[in-house]
Short mmCIF file of C-alpha atoms and ligand atoms in Angstrom, two decimals:
data_model
loop_
_atom_site.label_atom_id
_atom_site.label_comp_id
_atom_site.label_asym_id
_atom_site.label_seq_id
_atom_site.Cartn_x
_atom_site.Cartn_y
_atom_site.Cartn_z
CA MET U 1 -0.23 -0.20 0.00
CA SER U 2 1.31 3.40 -0.65
CA ASN U 3 2.33 5.77 2.00
CA ILE U 4 -0.57 8.13 0.97
CA LYS U 5 -2.78 5.66 1.02
CA LYS U 6 -1.82 4.45 4.55
CA ILE U 7 -2.16 8.20 5.73
CA GLN U 8 -5.42 8.66 4.24
CA GLN U 9 -6.73 5.46 6.23
CA ALA U 10 -5.23 6.97 9.40
CA MET U 11 -7.05 10.13 8.64
CA LEU U 12 -10.20 8.17 8.16
CA SER U 13 -9.85 6.44 11.62
CA GLU U 14 -9.18 10.09 13.10
CA GLY U 15 -11.99 11.46 11.30
CA LEU U 16 -9.92 13.98 9.59
CA ASP U 17 -10.93 15.46 6.17
CA ALA U 18 -7.69 17.14 5.22
CA LEU U 19 -3.96 16.99 6.26
CA TRP U 20 -1.16 19.64 5.72
CA LEU U 21 2.42 17.93 5.65
CA TYR U 22 4.84 20.66 6.25
CA ASP U 23 7.63 18.87 7.58
CA GLU U 24 10.15 17.95 5.02
CA LEU U 25 10.81 14.47 5.70
CA ASP U 26 6.95 13.59 6.19
CA ARG U 27 6.61 15.15 2.94
CA LEU U 28 9.49 12.86 1.52
CA TYR U 29 7.70 9.84 3.11
CA ALA U 30 4.09 10.62 1.48
CA SER U 31 5.59 11.68 -1.81
CA GLY U 32 8.90 9.80 -2.57
CA PHE U 33 10.40 13.17 -3.41
CA LEU U 34 12.56 15.44 -1.15
CA THR U 35 12.32 19.27 -1.26
CA SER U 36 13.63 21.94 1.04
CA ASP U 37 10.20 23.55 1.11
CA GLY U 38 7.17 22.86 -0.46
CA ALA U 39 3.68 21.30 0.77
CA VAL U 40 1.57 18.33 0.77
CA VAL U 41 -2.20 18.52 0.91
CA ILE U 42 -3.74 15.09 1.70
CA LEU U 43 -7.56 14.67 1.09
CA PRO U 44 -9.55 11.24 1.92
CA GLU U 45 -9.56 10.63 -1.97
CA LYS U 46 -6.80 12.79 -3.42
CA ALA U 47 -3.35 14.16 -2.59
CA TYR U 48 -1.36 17.33 -3.86
CA PHE U 49 2.32 18.14 -3.90
CA ILE U 50 3.20 21.73 -4.12
CA THR U 51 6.33 23.08 -5.13
CA ASP U 52 8.12 25.79 -6.76
CA SER U 53 10.05 26.11 -10.21
CA ARG U 54 13.33 24.85 -8.70
CA TYR U 55 12.08 21.56 -8.24
CA ILE U 56 8.97 21.33 -10.52
CA GLU U 57 10.55 19.27 -13.42
CA ALA U 58 11.80 16.46 -11.05
CA ALA U 59 8.84 16.47 -9.11
CA ARG U 60 6.64 15.81 -12.05
CA LEU U 61 8.83 12.92 -12.76
CA GLU U 62 9.34 11.44 -9.31
CA VAL U 63 6.11 12.22 -7.13
CA ARG U 64 4.12 9.27 -6.46
CA ASP U 65 0.28 9.19 -5.95
CA ALA U 66 -0.16 12.80 -5.73
CA GLU U 67 -0.80 15.64 -8.25
CA VAL U 68 2.11 18.21 -8.71
CA ILE U 69 1.04 21.83 -8.74
CA MET U 70 3.86 24.55 -9.12
CA CYS U 71 3.42 27.47 -7.01
CA THR U 72 4.74 31.01 -8.15
CA ASN U 73 5.14 34.40 -6.77
CA THR U 74 1.73 35.46 -7.88
CA ASP U 75 0.21 32.07 -6.84
CA ARG U 76 1.72 31.21 -3.90
CA GLU U 77 1.72 28.06 -1.88
CA SER U 78 -0.90 29.51 0.69
CA ASP U 79 -3.19 30.73 -2.29
CA ILE U 80 -3.13 27.10 -3.36
CA ILE U 81 -3.74 25.40 -0.26
CA LYS U 82 -6.70 27.84 0.24
CA ARG U 83 -7.99 27.02 -2.93
CA ILE U 84 -7.97 23.17 -2.37
CA LEU U 85 -9.46 23.44 1.02
CA ASN U 86 -12.22 25.99 -0.24
CA GLU U 87 -13.16 23.73 -3.18
CA ASN U 88 -13.29 20.85 -1.15
CA GLY U 89 -15.46 22.52 1.61
CA ILE U 90 -12.79 21.75 4.37
CA THR U 91 -13.31 23.42 7.52
CA GLU U 92 -10.69 21.55 9.61
CA LEU U 93 -7.16 21.22 8.62
CA GLY U 94 -4.96 18.75 10.30
CA VAL U 95 -1.39 20.61 10.82
CA GLN U 96 2.20 19.22 11.93
CA ASP U 97 2.10 20.89 15.43
CA GLY U 98 5.44 19.51 16.30
CA SER U 99 7.37 21.02 13.01
CA LEU U 100 5.27 24.16 12.40
CA SER U 101 7.05 27.21 13.66
CA TYR U 102 4.86 29.65 15.61
CA ARG U 103 5.53 32.23 13.13
CA GLU U 104 4.24 29.91 10.06
CA TYR U 105 1.26 28.89 12.40
CA LEU U 106 0.34 32.39 12.72
CA ARG U 107 0.81 33.45 9.20
CA MET U 108 -1.33 30.57 7.92
CA GLN U 109 -4.09 30.83 10.57
CA GLY U 110 -4.44 34.52 9.03
CA ILE U 111 -4.75 33.28 5.33
CA LEU U 112 -6.76 30.07 5.84
CA ASP U 113 -9.25 31.28 8.55
CA ILE U 114 -10.10 27.52 9.60
CA SER U 115 -9.44 25.39 12.57
CA PHE U 116 -6.29 23.53 12.89
CA VAL U 117 -6.34 20.22 14.54
CA PRO U 118 -2.68 18.94 15.85
CA SER U 119 -1.94 16.06 13.59
CA GLN U 120 1.81 15.42 14.09
CA ASN U 121 1.45 11.91 15.15
CA ILE U 122 -0.34 10.53 12.07
CA THR U 123 2.99 10.31 9.94
CA ALA U 124 5.04 9.52 13.19
CA ALA U 125 2.94 6.70 14.13
CA LEU U 126 3.27 5.32 10.41
CA ARG U 127 6.90 5.87 10.26
CA GLU U 128 7.39 3.61 13.35
CA ILE U 129 6.77 0.31 11.41
CA LYS U 130 9.05 -0.06 8.49
CA GLU U 131 8.26 -1.71 5.09
CA ARG U 132 11.10 -4.04 4.00
CA CYS U 133 12.26 -1.59 1.27
CA GLU U 134 12.69 1.01 4.11
CA VAL U 135 14.84 -1.54 6.08
CA ASP U 136 16.72 -2.13 3.16
CA ASN U 137 17.77 1.52 2.76
CA ILE U 138 18.82 1.40 6.28
CA VAL U 139 20.88 -1.60 5.77
CA ARG U 140 22.22 0.09 2.49
CA ALA U 141 23.35 3.09 4.69
CA GLN U 142 24.80 0.85 7.34
CA ARG U 143 27.17 -1.33 4.98
CA ILE U 144 28.54 1.93 3.85
CA ALA U 145 29.19 2.89 7.35
CA GLU U 146 30.78 -0.48 7.76
CA LYS U 147 33.14 -0.12 5.06
CA ALA U 148 34.08 3.36 6.16
CA LEU U 149 34.82 1.87 9.65
CA ASP U 150 36.82 -1.21 8.12
CA PHE U 151 38.96 1.44 6.33
CA VAL U 152 39.30 3.51 9.30
CA LEU U 153 40.56 0.84 11.64
CA GLY U 154 43.53 0.29 9.13
CA PHE U 155 44.09 4.21 9.19
CA ILE U 156 43.89 4.99 12.76
CA LYS U 157 47.31 5.55 14.55
CA PRO U 158 48.50 7.62 17.38
CA GLY U 159 49.26 11.08 16.69
CA LEU U 160 46.32 11.66 14.23
CA THR U 161 43.63 14.11 15.93
CA GLU U 162 39.80 13.36 16.58
CA ARG U 163 39.34 15.83 13.54
CA GLU U 164 41.30 14.12 11.05
CA VAL U 165 39.93 10.48 11.83
CA THR U 166 36.15 12.23 11.74
CA ALA U 167 36.91 13.61 8.34
CA GLU U 168 38.37 10.30 7.03
CA ILE U 169 35.27 8.45 8.15
CA GLU U 170 32.99 11.05 6.50
CA TYR U 171 35.11 10.92 3.16
CA GLN U 172 35.02 7.17 3.38
CA MET U 173 31.20 7.20 3.61
CA THR U 174 30.98 9.49 0.69
CA ARG U 175 33.22 7.84 -1.54
CA ASN U 176 31.40 4.62 -1.05
CA GLY U 177 28.30 6.23 -1.98
CA ALA U 178 26.34 8.07 0.99
CA GLU U 179 24.21 10.88 0.07
CA GLY U 180 24.81 12.49 3.16
CA LEU U 181 25.77 12.04 6.98
CA ALA U 182 22.72 10.84 9.33
CA PHE U 183 24.09 13.20 11.82
CA GLU U 184 27.53 14.76 12.94
CA THR U 185 30.16 12.26 13.20
CA ILE U 186 31.72 11.70 16.79
CA CYS U 187 35.08 10.56 17.11
CA VAL U 188 36.55 11.07 20.54
CA THR U 189 39.38 9.73 22.40
CA GLY U 190 41.07 9.53 25.85
CA ALA U 191 39.24 11.63 28.38
CA ASN U 192 36.93 12.94 25.62
CA THR U 193 35.36 9.44 25.56
CA SER U 194 33.61 10.02 28.69
CA ARG U 195 31.42 12.49 26.98
CA PRO U 196 28.65 10.41 25.33
CA HIS U 197 28.25 13.17 22.62
CA GLY U 198 31.58 14.82 22.80
CA VAL U 199 32.74 16.94 19.82
CA PRO U 200 35.80 16.10 17.84
CA SER U 201 38.63 18.11 18.57
CA ASP U 202 42.46 18.68 17.64
CA ASN U 203 43.05 16.06 20.74
CA LYS U 204 45.73 13.56 19.38
CA LEU U 205 45.21 9.74 19.51
CA LYS U 206 47.59 7.98 21.65
CA SER U 207 48.62 4.68 22.77
CA GLY U 208 46.66 3.50 25.90
CA ASP U 209 43.51 5.24 25.12
CA PHE U 210 40.07 4.37 23.69
CA VAL U 211 38.91 5.82 20.45
CA THR U 212 34.97 6.15 20.11
CA MET U 213 33.39 6.38 16.99
CA ASP U 214 29.65 7.17 16.33
CA PHE U 215 28.57 7.85 12.75
CA GLY U 216 25.95 7.07 10.10
CA CYS U 217 25.04 8.03 6.58
CA LYS U 218 21.76 8.28 4.56
CA ILE U 219 20.66 6.34 1.60
CA ASN U 220 17.43 7.51 -0.02
CA GLY U 221 16.82 9.41 3.09
CA TYR U 222 17.19 6.75 5.63
CA CYS U 223 19.80 6.96 8.32
CA SER U 224 21.93 4.33 9.79
CA ASP U 225 23.59 4.57 13.17
CA MET U 226 26.60 2.61 14.97
CA THR U 227 29.12 3.16 17.45
CA ARG U 228 32.57 1.59 17.87
CA THR U 229 34.90 2.00 20.89
CA VAL U 230 38.39 0.62 19.79
CA ALA U 231 41.62 1.00 22.05
CA LEU U 232 45.02 1.87 20.63
CA GLY U 233 48.10 -0.03 21.96
CA SER U 234 46.83 -1.53 24.98
CA VAL U 235 44.22 -1.36 27.78
CA THR U 236 44.24 -1.26 31.65
CA GLY U 237 42.43 -3.95 33.68
CA GLU U 238 39.75 -1.15 34.14
CA MET U 239 39.36 -0.51 30.64
CA ARG U 240 38.79 -4.12 29.55
CA ARG U 241 36.23 -4.61 32.62
CA VAL U 242 34.25 -1.71 31.33
CA TYR U 243 34.43 -2.83 27.83
CA GLU U 244 33.18 -6.49 28.64
CA THR U 245 30.60 -5.07 30.75
CA VAL U 246 29.03 -2.68 28.09
CA LEU U 247 29.41 -5.68 25.57
CA GLU U 248 27.68 -8.00 27.91
CA ALA U 249 24.87 -5.30 28.46
CA GLN U 250 24.76 -5.03 24.91
CA LEU U 251 24.01 -8.53 24.12
CA ALA U 252 21.45 -8.77 26.81
CA GLY U 253 19.64 -5.97 25.26
CA GLU U 254 19.75 -7.47 21.84
CA ARG U 255 18.22 -10.88 23.60
CA ALA U 256 15.28 -8.82 25.21
CA ALA U 257 14.43 -7.17 21.84
CA HIS U 258 11.25 -8.50 20.25
CA ALA U 259 7.83 -7.10 19.09
CA GLY U 260 5.80 -6.33 21.82
CA VAL U 261 8.34 -5.62 24.55
CA ILE U 262 7.95 -2.53 26.64
CA GLY U 263 10.82 0.16 25.54
CA ARG U 264 11.79 0.14 29.31
CA ASP U 265 12.01 -3.53 29.81
CA MET U 266 14.56 -3.78 26.82
CA ASP U 267 16.42 -1.08 28.46
CA LYS U 268 16.22 -2.61 31.75
CA ALA U 269 17.74 -5.86 30.46
CA ALA U 270 20.85 -4.13 29.54
CA ARG U 271 20.86 -1.70 32.35
CA ASP U 272 20.69 -4.29 35.08
CA ILE U 273 23.89 -5.71 33.68
CA ILE U 274 25.80 -2.58 34.29
CA GLU U 275 23.87 -1.69 37.39
CA ASN U 276 25.16 -5.04 38.72
CA ALA U 277 28.62 -4.71 37.79
CA GLY U 278 28.58 -1.46 39.86
CA TYR U 279 28.59 1.26 37.00
CA GLY U 280 24.71 1.95 36.84
CA GLU U 281 25.35 5.65 37.75
CA TYR U 282 27.65 6.04 34.85
CA PHE U 283 25.05 4.97 31.97
CA GLY U 284 23.00 8.29 31.99
CA HIS U 285 21.20 7.93 28.62
CA GLY U 286 18.48 5.53 27.62
CA LEU U 287 19.50 2.14 25.62
CA GLY U 288 18.13 2.85 22.15
CA HIS U 289 16.16 5.07 19.92
CA SER U 290 14.22 4.41 16.64
CA VAL U 291 15.93 5.05 13.43
CA GLY U 292 14.19 5.96 9.85
CA LEU U 293 14.09 8.99 8.07
CA TYR U 294 15.11 10.76 11.21
CA ILE U 295 17.98 9.84 13.14
CA HIS U 296 15.86 9.88 16.30
CA GLU U 297 12.46 8.55 16.17
CA SER U 298 9.99 6.78 18.58
CA PRO U 299 9.28 4.47 20.26
CA ASN U 300 12.41 4.67 22.41
CA ALA U 301 14.22 1.65 24.43
CA SER U 302 14.59 3.82 27.34
CA PRO U 303 13.60 3.96 31.22
CA ARG U 304 10.68 6.32 30.36
CA GLU U 305 9.33 4.37 27.54
CA GLY U 306 6.01 2.77 28.32
CA ARG U 307 5.02 1.59 24.99
CA PRO U 308 5.45 -1.69 23.24
CA LEU U 309 8.02 -2.22 20.47
CA PRO U 310 6.01 -3.02 17.36
CA ALA U 311 7.25 -5.38 14.77
CA GLY U 312 9.24 -3.51 11.91
CA THR U 313 10.84 -0.95 14.27
CA VAL U 314 14.22 -0.29 13.63
CA VAL U 315 15.91 0.56 17.01
CA THR U 316 19.30 1.01 18.26
CA ASN U 317 20.99 -0.76 20.99
CA GLU U 318 23.77 1.50 22.43
CA PRO U 319 24.45 0.92 26.20
CA GLY U 320 27.55 2.94 27.48
CA ILE U 321 29.75 3.57 30.96
CA TYR U 322 31.10 6.83 31.24
CA LEU U 323 33.90 7.80 33.80
CA PRO U 324 34.21 11.41 34.09
CA GLY U 325 37.67 12.54 33.59
CA LYS U 326 39.00 9.03 32.80
CA PHE U 327 37.26 6.96 29.72
CA GLY U 328 34.01 5.79 28.12
CA VAL U 329 32.57 2.99 26.16
CA ARG U 330 29.68 2.71 24.05
CA ILE U 331 28.97 -0.05 21.46
CA GLU U 332 25.82 0.66 19.41
CA ASP U 333 24.02 -1.55 16.93
CA MET U 334 20.72 -1.19 15.06
CA LEU U 335 18.03 -4.03 15.50
CA HIS U 336 15.11 -4.64 13.28
CA ILE U 337 12.29 -5.83 15.57
CA THR U 338 10.47 -8.90 14.21
CA LYS U 339 7.73 -10.84 16.04
CA ASP U 340 10.24 -13.53 17.21
CA GLY U 341 13.15 -11.41 18.03
CA ALA U 342 15.19 -9.04 16.51
CA GLU U 343 17.44 -9.07 13.37
CA ASN U 344 20.82 -7.34 13.81
CA LEU U 345 21.49 -5.02 11.13
CA THR U 346 24.82 -4.18 12.08
CA LYS U 347 27.68 -6.65 11.02
CA ALA U 348 30.75 -4.84 12.13
CA PRO U 349 32.68 -6.73 15.01
CA LYS U 350 32.42 -5.51 18.66
CA ASN U 351 34.75 -7.87 20.31
CA LEU U 352 37.39 -5.42 22.01
CA ILE U 353 39.58 -4.34 19.10
CA ILE U 354 43.28 -3.23 20.14
CA LEU U 355 44.97 -1.50 17.22
MN1 MN R 1 22.35 6.41 18.14
#
């Protein structure tokens, strides 16, 4: 079933007669075509894709399941939306309350003069469950990231800076076919590894330190996400103990993953291992988040997630232990949740690698 059809079904069950998609990636989800701005308007039996002259030629070829309309300086996007709504007698419009800026909200309220219904959740809920072709895009992005990792493991040596390794990871992903980064690449080393989202700097890699790399790229808009921590030269007993604890927690998270598991229970399966090893206070973030067109989607595998994970969700499994001022370790895979368990989409090795 087309994504527009899925959205129309969801609108029907919510009693909504019109939905205006403002969010860039939701417009991509609905139409199969990415534009930096524009609008998608969906009615129960019909959909419209509105864009300007910059995109119109490609849009007419690539947009699926919607009529493509070009807006101009004299027939603006808002004029077209107003016309569609008037012609169809629409009095209530679903809007994306999570994406629309307050300024745009005020402007469009003034122009359309109908009631807005908060409807962010319609597409967000549909996007939680990935079709096989969506998972395939995530896998393709992940394989590219793995090629980059493979290369970088041979490239890393003491004396390089975090910035240089970051640049190499990004270059390798691009030259292997990535259409873009899924998020800002993290490569941190030494004491910087105790910051879960540390920023790459001119710190030099040196023997006896951990290097944590968290990166991903995009294929057809779909993101990948992976973290690996490797050591240079040698590790202390404590470094090895922390690494093995994180790995054990990560494997426990994977075993707990299946359709129907409550997000917080999957988190707890991993967190218990870290708490029992005495490092509970050093694992401050949730175990995982869903991944798709956005790098962070719902549902989560976190202590606050009371919802079950549905079959078809792709969720990360990324426990970590961060000892402030000393070092940190995180290991992250992506899991495709299935009825009986989870398909691990990440093939990169995760045993302790000492380069
Ligand atoms: Mn992640």
